[in-house]
PDB file of C-alpha atoms in Angstrom:
ATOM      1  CA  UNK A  28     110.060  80.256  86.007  1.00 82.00           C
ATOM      2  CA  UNK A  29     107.527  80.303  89.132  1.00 95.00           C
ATOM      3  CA  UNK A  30     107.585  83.201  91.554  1.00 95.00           C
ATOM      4  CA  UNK A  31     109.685  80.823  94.254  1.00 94.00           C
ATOM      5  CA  UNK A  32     112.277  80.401  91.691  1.00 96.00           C
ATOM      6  CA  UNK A  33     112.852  83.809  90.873  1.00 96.00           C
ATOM      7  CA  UNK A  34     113.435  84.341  93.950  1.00 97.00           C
ATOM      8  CA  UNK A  35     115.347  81.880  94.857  1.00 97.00           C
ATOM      9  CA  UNK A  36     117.301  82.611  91.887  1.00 97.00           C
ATOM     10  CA  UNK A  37     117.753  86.509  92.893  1.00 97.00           C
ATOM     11  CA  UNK A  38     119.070  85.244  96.265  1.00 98.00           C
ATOM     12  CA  UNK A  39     121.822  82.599  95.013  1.00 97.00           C
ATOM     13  CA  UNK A  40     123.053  84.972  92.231  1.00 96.00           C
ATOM     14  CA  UNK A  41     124.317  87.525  94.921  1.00 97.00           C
ATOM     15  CA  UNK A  42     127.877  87.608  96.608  1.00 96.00           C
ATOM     16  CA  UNK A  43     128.446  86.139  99.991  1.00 96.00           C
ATOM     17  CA  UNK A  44     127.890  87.361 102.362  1.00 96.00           C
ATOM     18  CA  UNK A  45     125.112  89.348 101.209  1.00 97.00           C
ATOM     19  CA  UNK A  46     123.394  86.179  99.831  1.00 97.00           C
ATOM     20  CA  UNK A  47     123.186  84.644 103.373  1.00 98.00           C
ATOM     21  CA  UNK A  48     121.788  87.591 104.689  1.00 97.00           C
ATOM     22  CA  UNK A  49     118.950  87.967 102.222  1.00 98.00           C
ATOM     23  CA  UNK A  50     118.322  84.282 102.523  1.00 98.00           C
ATOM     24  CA  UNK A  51     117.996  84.482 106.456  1.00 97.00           C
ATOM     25  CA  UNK A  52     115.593  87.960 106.246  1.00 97.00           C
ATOM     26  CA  UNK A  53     113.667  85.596 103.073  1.00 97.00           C
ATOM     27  CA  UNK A  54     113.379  83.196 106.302  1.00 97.00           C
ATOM     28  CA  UNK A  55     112.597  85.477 108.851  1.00 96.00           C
ATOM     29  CA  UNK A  56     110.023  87.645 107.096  1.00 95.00           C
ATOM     30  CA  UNK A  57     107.981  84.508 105.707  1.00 95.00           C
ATOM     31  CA  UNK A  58     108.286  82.340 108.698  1.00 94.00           C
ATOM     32  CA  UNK A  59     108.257  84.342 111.437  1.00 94.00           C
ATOM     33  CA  UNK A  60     107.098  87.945 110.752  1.00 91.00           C
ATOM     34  CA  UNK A  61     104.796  87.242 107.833  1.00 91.00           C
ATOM     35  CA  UNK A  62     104.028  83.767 107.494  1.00 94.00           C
ATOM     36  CA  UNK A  63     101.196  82.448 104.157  1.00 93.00           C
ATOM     37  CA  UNK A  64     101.982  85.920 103.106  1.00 94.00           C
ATOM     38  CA  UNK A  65     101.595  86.978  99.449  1.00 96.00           C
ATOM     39  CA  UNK A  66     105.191  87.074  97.989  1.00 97.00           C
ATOM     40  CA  UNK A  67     106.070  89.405  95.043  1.00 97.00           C
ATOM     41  CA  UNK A  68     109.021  89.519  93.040  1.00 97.00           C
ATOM     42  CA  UNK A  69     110.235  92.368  90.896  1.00 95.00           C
ATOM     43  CA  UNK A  70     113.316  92.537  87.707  1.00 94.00           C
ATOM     44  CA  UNK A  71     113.258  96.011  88.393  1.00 94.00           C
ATOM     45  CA  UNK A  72     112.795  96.308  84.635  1.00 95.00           C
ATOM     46  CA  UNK A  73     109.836  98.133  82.909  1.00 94.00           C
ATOM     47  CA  UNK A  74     107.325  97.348  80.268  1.00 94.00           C
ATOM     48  CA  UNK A  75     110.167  98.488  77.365  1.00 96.00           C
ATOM     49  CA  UNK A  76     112.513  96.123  79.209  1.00 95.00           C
ATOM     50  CA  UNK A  77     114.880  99.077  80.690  1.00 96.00           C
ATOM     51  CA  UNK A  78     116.187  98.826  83.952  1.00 94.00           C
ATOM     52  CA  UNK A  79     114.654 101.297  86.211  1.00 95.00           C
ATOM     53  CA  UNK A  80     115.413  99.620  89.924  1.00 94.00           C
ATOM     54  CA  UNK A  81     116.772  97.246  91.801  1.00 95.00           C
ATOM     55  CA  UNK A  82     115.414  93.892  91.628  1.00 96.00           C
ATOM     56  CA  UNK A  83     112.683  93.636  94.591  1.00 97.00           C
ATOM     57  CA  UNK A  84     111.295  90.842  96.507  1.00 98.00           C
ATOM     58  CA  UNK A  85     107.781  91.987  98.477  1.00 97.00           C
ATOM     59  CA  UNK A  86     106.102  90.676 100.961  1.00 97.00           C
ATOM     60  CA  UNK A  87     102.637  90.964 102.238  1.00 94.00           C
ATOM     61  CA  UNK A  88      99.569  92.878 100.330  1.00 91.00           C
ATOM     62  CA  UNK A  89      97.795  96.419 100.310  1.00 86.00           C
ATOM     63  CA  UNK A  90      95.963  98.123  98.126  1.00 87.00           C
ATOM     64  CA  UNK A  91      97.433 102.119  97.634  1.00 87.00           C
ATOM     65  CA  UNK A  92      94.666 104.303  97.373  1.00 87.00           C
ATOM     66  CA  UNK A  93      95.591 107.263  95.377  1.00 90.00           C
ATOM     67  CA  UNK A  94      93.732 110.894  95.546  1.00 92.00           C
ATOM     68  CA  UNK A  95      92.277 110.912  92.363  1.00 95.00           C
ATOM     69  CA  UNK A  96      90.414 107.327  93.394  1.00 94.00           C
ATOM     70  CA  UNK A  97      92.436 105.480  91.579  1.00 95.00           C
ATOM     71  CA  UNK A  98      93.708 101.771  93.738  1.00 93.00           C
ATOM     72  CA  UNK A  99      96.524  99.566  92.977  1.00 91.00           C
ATOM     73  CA  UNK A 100      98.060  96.456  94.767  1.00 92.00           C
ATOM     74  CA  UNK A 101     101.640  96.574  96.183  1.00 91.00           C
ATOM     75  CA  UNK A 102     103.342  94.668  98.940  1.00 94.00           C
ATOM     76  CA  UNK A 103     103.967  95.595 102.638  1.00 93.00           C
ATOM     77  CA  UNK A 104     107.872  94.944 102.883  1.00 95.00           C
ATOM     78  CA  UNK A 105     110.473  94.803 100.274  1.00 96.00           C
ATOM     79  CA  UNK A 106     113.619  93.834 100.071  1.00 98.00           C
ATOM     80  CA  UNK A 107     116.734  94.383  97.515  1.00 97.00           C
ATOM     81  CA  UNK A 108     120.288  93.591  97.098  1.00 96.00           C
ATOM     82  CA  UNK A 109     121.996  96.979  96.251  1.00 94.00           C
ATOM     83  CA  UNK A 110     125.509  97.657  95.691  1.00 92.00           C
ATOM     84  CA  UNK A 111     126.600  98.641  99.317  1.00 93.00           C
ATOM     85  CA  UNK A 112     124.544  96.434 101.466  1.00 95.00           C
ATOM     86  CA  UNK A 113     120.490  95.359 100.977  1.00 97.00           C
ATOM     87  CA  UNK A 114     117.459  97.587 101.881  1.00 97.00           C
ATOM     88  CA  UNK A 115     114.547  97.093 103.150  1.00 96.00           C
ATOM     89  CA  UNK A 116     111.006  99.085 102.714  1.00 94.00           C
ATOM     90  CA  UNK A 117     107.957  99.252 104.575  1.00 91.00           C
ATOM     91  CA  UNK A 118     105.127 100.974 103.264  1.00 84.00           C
ATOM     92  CA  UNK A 119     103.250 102.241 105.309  1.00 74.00           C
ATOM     93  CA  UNK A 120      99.516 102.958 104.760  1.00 61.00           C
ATOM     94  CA  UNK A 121      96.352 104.642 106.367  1.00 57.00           C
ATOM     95  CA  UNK A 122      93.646 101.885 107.162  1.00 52.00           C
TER      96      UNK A 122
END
């Protein structure tokens, strides 16, 4: 399954009305607030196959730059279905 569909999937497997409103921020964020962006989707599972998190759909790219030097990619916005409602990140870095 391709990135779209996985995300597509997340969205349609979530209750109403929480599934409209993910699919209208989806919208929002890569039409108007983010448009070409680089999309990311996430299980929230880990490399033993354990849930750890919510399932996470990102948007946008930075690279984290840790203080031991180390880098590593990760997405401006996310966005996850959770069991009271949906949050939203923004990660916010130093340029």
């Amino acid at each position: 399954m391709d990135l779209q569909q996985q995300i597509q999937t997340y969205i349609t497997t979530q209750p109403e009305p929480k599934r409209s409103d993910l699919q209208e921020l989806h919208r929002r964020i890569t039409l108007d607030l983010l448009p070409g962006c680089k999309l990311w989707f996430s299980d929230g599972k880990n490399s033993e196959n354990k849930i750890v998190s919510n399932p996470t759909i990102g948007y946008g790219f930075h690279t984290i730059k840790y203080a031991n030097g180390k880098t590593r990619e990760f997405f401006q916005i996310g966005m996850s279905a959770n069991t009271t409602g949906i949050s939203i990140s923004i990660n916010q870095y130093q340029r």
